């Protein structure tokens, strides 16, 4: 039985340790530690354009993290999230390529997002299939499919969908201007993106926490065997949870295409899925905290862009801090005797 | 056993409250520490695709800008390097430009082919700032807004000299070229290296049929593990397959590094690196020399034009100063000879450079494309545009003309 003192103390200490180690690293690099933390933790909030960039990072991050809480609830460590996001982008691009001047744009936006969700879900189901019927760990299967997805995107960008004459790492020929999601004046913020992320958060929250379906999913997560004995269709629920996660990731990929990159770039996922994993590891299957933790991570990541300019510090320190926080919390949980994830 | 008043759930709340408070405190600090830019200074911003110490393309830009900073009072460079999907995922050129402008930049120079779309969008968003995209062509294609110009060096000459040096020193005539990704620019430069090699190979009386020129593309301007071919391995494969000179077309110096190692192991192999004047230092014993960009003259002119309000939108091509191709203040393209180039070959190379200076144009027909179709008829001279938009490798070269 954990004591009140320990329960209160552990996360605070874990955070403190993560911040302290980062501070030491910054000191070793000869940086002004306070100023660096200032930029890291606050830099993203200083101007409307920076806030909008942060929100545009937060939205896909939130989508991935929300999806992952669903898969975590079913006990599935869906490391294939990056690939699911990538194929979501690919599918969206496939749909958008049918656009001709004068076609109703809204159809193409909705179609792109739906295609992305569908393809993301299918990609996740492949992992679930391998796990269920071939006994391949979903972790390895997911990672494998990430490479396949990246390969697919690279193939398309440098092959069939390449720009006229010049294949370029910066992606396919940009979409027609009409297909770019409209932004708030003076920023790169497309309002619909964070709104969709929040809608998905609400839906997944409701499904996992307040429905019979969600109860069954969580039962599978606790013990697949026991849930089967209780009459839960465990295989089916696991597949559904994975598909839900893939759909969220695919939606994120599609939104990156129409809202951010405006073309298919090889690196659609660009580490957002993995960052979503960190968020999900922190909050575990508890949907309630996803938004806040994702917000915090988006702030750090977005603010870190200013580090090289403001203080000549490499921006990768943001990744170090995020990793340390997750590590510290997991270690703290393990010491407290909780399940590590 | 103590009473459990604080559950795991509440402890997480605590953690997040702490996090939230910390962010607020620090954001206050950050707001205070951002200083306004001084008025009398002229700040120019650089967006670099690789690290400032890549020993290649990005360092050439950075060092030139540093040189200008030291020579021109009041000028100040701000930069962000490593702007590429591997080093900075989720960071767009537009975002980086915003940050540079927040630092007071009035001129933004973006320096990678891959920044084309981003530079255009950033230029549209900041009509009061001058943008120059080095290696881009938006001015030719008509896509550029009024405040965006293009700039590039005639590296064709540098590559011809590189190819010549390779052909002069190669014992076998088996030359390899390690290229980045396949596009107009990289085909143009690989082709130029081949033309230089072919010319000097024939001049020295080599059997034309014995000249082999193999091109391998790694997939990007530098190594991205898991995405590109590994340049280190590609270079060693060249040597294994019998090449004794490797010409590099990528941003980073693997070719000269590996050739240096092979030399140390007793192999008579050589390399010609690219982009950066000091690149030979990474493998001196094997380095025949390096064609490099010197951005000092073109950047200086840009800065003066923007400062003086006389900047005009242009597609600018600069070349070597034939009086002295290594003059820092005037020559935009240079060739620094390496220690491995023999004295005899160095003399021959100087003679070739003198011929180029005297008007020798290797882009003169008859030249066929790789697929055998005619590019230039007998005596026909290619226009700048024909050279810029190079659609294929040339007849006699091995390797892909287009990416699969």
Short mmCIF file of C-alpha atoms in Angstrom, two decimals, chain A residues 1-2 4 7-8 11-12 15 19 34 37-39 41-43 49-50 53 57 150 154 158-159 162-163 165-170 173-174 180 188 260-262 267 270 272 275 282 284 286 288-289 292-293 296 305-306 308-310 314-315 329 336, chain B residues 1-9 11-16 18-19 22-23 26-27 29-31 78-80 82 85 88-92 94-95 98-100 102-103 113-114 116-117 120-121 143 181-184 187 219-220 224 227 402-404:
data_model
loop_
_atom_site.label_atom_id
_atom_site.label_comp_id
_atom_site.label_asym_id
_atom_site.label_seq_id
_atom_site.Cartn_x
_atom_site.Cartn_y
_atom_site.Cartn_z
CA UNK A 1 0.00 0.00 0.00
CA UNK A 2 1.46 3.32 -1.02
CA UNK A 4 -0.01 9.49 0.95
CA UNK A 7 1.97 9.15 -3.84
CA UNK A 8 2.16 12.89 -3.72
CA UNK A 11 5.58 12.59 -9.81
CA UNK A 12 6.92 15.86 -8.47
CA UNK A 15 9.59 15.95 -12.92
CA UNK A 19 14.36 19.10 -15.26
CA UNK A 34 17.26 29.76 -16.99
CA UNK A 37 14.14 26.85 -19.93
CA UNK A 38 12.40 30.16 -20.53
CA UNK A 39 12.52 29.64 -24.28
CA UNK A 41 8.72 26.31 -21.78
CA UNK A 42 7.47 29.71 -22.83
CA UNK A 43 8.91 30.56 -26.21
CA UNK A 49 2.25 33.26 -35.07
CA UNK A 50 4.21 31.11 -32.62
CA UNK A 53 2.43 27.01 -35.01
CA UNK A 57 1.73 20.78 -33.86
CA UNK A 150 7.79 5.35 -45.21
CA UNK A 154 9.20 7.74 -50.62
CA UNK A 158 10.19 9.98 -56.05
CA UNK A 159 8.26 7.78 -58.44
CA UNK A 162 6.98 13.08 -58.47
CA UNK A 163 7.01 16.69 -59.54
CA UNK A 165 10.96 16.88 -64.08
CA UNK A 166 12.32 17.20 -60.59
CA UNK A 167 11.78 14.60 -57.92
CA UNK A 168 12.32 16.34 -54.62
CA UNK A 169 12.57 15.36 -50.98
CA UNK A 170 10.37 18.38 -50.27
CA UNK A 173 3.97 19.28 -56.51
CA UNK A 174 2.04 21.54 -54.09
CA UNK A 180 -5.21 24.41 -48.79
CA UNK A 188 -0.50 29.24 -40.29
CA UNK A 260 0.38 21.93 -43.18
CA UNK A 261 2.48 20.48 -45.99
CA UNK A 262 0.08 21.02 -48.91
CA UNK A 267 8.13 12.24 -43.70
CA UNK A 270 7.81 13.35 -38.73
CA UNK A 272 4.62 13.20 -34.11
CA UNK A 275 5.79 11.91 -29.43
CA UNK A 282 2.62 9.24 -19.37
CA UNK A 284 -1.55 5.51 -19.87
CA UNK A 286 -6.48 7.61 -19.05
CA UNK A 288 -8.54 12.74 -19.26
CA UNK A 289 -4.96 13.92 -19.12
CA UNK A 292 -2.82 18.72 -21.01
CA UNK A 293 0.25 16.54 -21.46
CA UNK A 296 2.92 20.65 -22.62
CA UNK A 305 12.89 25.99 -32.54
CA UNK A 306 14.00 29.31 -31.08
CA UNK A 308 19.54 27.90 -31.78
CA UNK A 309 18.67 31.50 -32.66
CA UNK A 310 18.19 32.88 -29.18
CA UNK A 314 20.65 22.77 -30.32
CA UNK A 315 16.89 22.34 -30.39
CA UNK A 329 7.80 8.94 -14.35
CA UNK A 336 5.99 2.45 -6.42
CA UNK B 1 -0.58 2.02 7.75
CA UNK B 2 -1.28 5.61 7.00
CA UNK B 3 -4.55 6.68 5.58
CA UNK B 4 -4.41 7.11 1.82
CA UNK B 5 -5.60 10.63 1.26
CA UNK B 6 -3.96 11.26 -2.06
CA UNK B 7 -4.65 8.74 -4.73
CA UNK B 8 -2.59 8.06 -7.86
CA UNK B 9 -5.04 10.14 -9.80
CA UNK B 11 -0.79 12.75 -7.79
CA UNK B 12 -1.00 13.05 -11.54
CA UNK B 13 -3.06 16.19 -11.10
CA UNK B 14 -0.30 17.52 -8.88
CA UNK B 15 2.31 16.76 -11.48
CA UNK B 16 0.42 18.56 -14.17
CA UNK B 18 3.43 21.79 -11.32
CA UNK B 19 4.15 21.55 -15.02
CA UNK B 22 6.50 26.05 -14.40
CA UNK B 23 5.50 26.83 -17.96
CA UNK B 26 9.20 30.43 -17.61
CA UNK B 27 7.07 32.04 -20.27
CA UNK B 29 11.06 34.93 -18.22
CA UNK B 30 11.10 34.37 -21.95
CA UNK B 31 8.95 37.39 -22.64
CA UNK B 78 21.41 35.30 -38.07
CA UNK B 79 20.90 31.73 -39.17
CA UNK B 80 19.18 28.45 -38.54
CA UNK B 82 19.92 21.73 -40.14
CA UNK B 85 13.12 16.58 -42.20
CA UNK B 88 14.16 19.07 -37.49
CA UNK B 89 10.96 17.18 -38.13
CA UNK B 90 7.89 19.42 -37.92
CA UNK B 91 9.85 22.57 -38.67
CA UNK B 92 8.86 24.35 -41.83
CA UNK B 94 8.19 29.48 -43.12
CA UNK B 95 8.51 29.01 -39.37
CA UNK B 98 9.48 34.01 -39.06
CA UNK B 99 12.08 33.53 -36.35
CA UNK B 100 14.84 35.14 -38.42
CA UNK B 102 11.77 38.37 -35.51
CA UNK B 103 15.52 38.81 -35.03
CA UNK B 113 16.64 23.27 -53.57
CA UNK B 114 14.17 21.75 -51.13
CA UNK B 116 11.53 26.21 -52.96
CA UNK B 117 7.91 26.01 -51.81
CA UNK B 120 7.84 31.22 -51.84
CA UNK B 121 5.23 31.01 -49.08
CA UNK B 143 6.02 31.70 -59.56
CA UNK B 181 19.02 13.00 -55.71
CA UNK B 182 18.19 13.16 -59.39
CA UNK B 183 17.05 16.55 -60.63
CA UNK B 184 17.93 19.19 -63.21
CA UNK B 187 22.17 16.06 -63.73
CA UNK B 219 18.75 9.89 -52.60
CA UNK B 220 19.42 13.11 -50.73
CA UNK B 224 19.90 10.07 -43.79
CA UNK B 227 16.32 6.75 -46.20
CA UNK B 402 15.67 9.75 -63.78
CA UNK B 403 14.77 8.39 -60.38
CA UNK B 404 12.89 5.14 -60.48
#
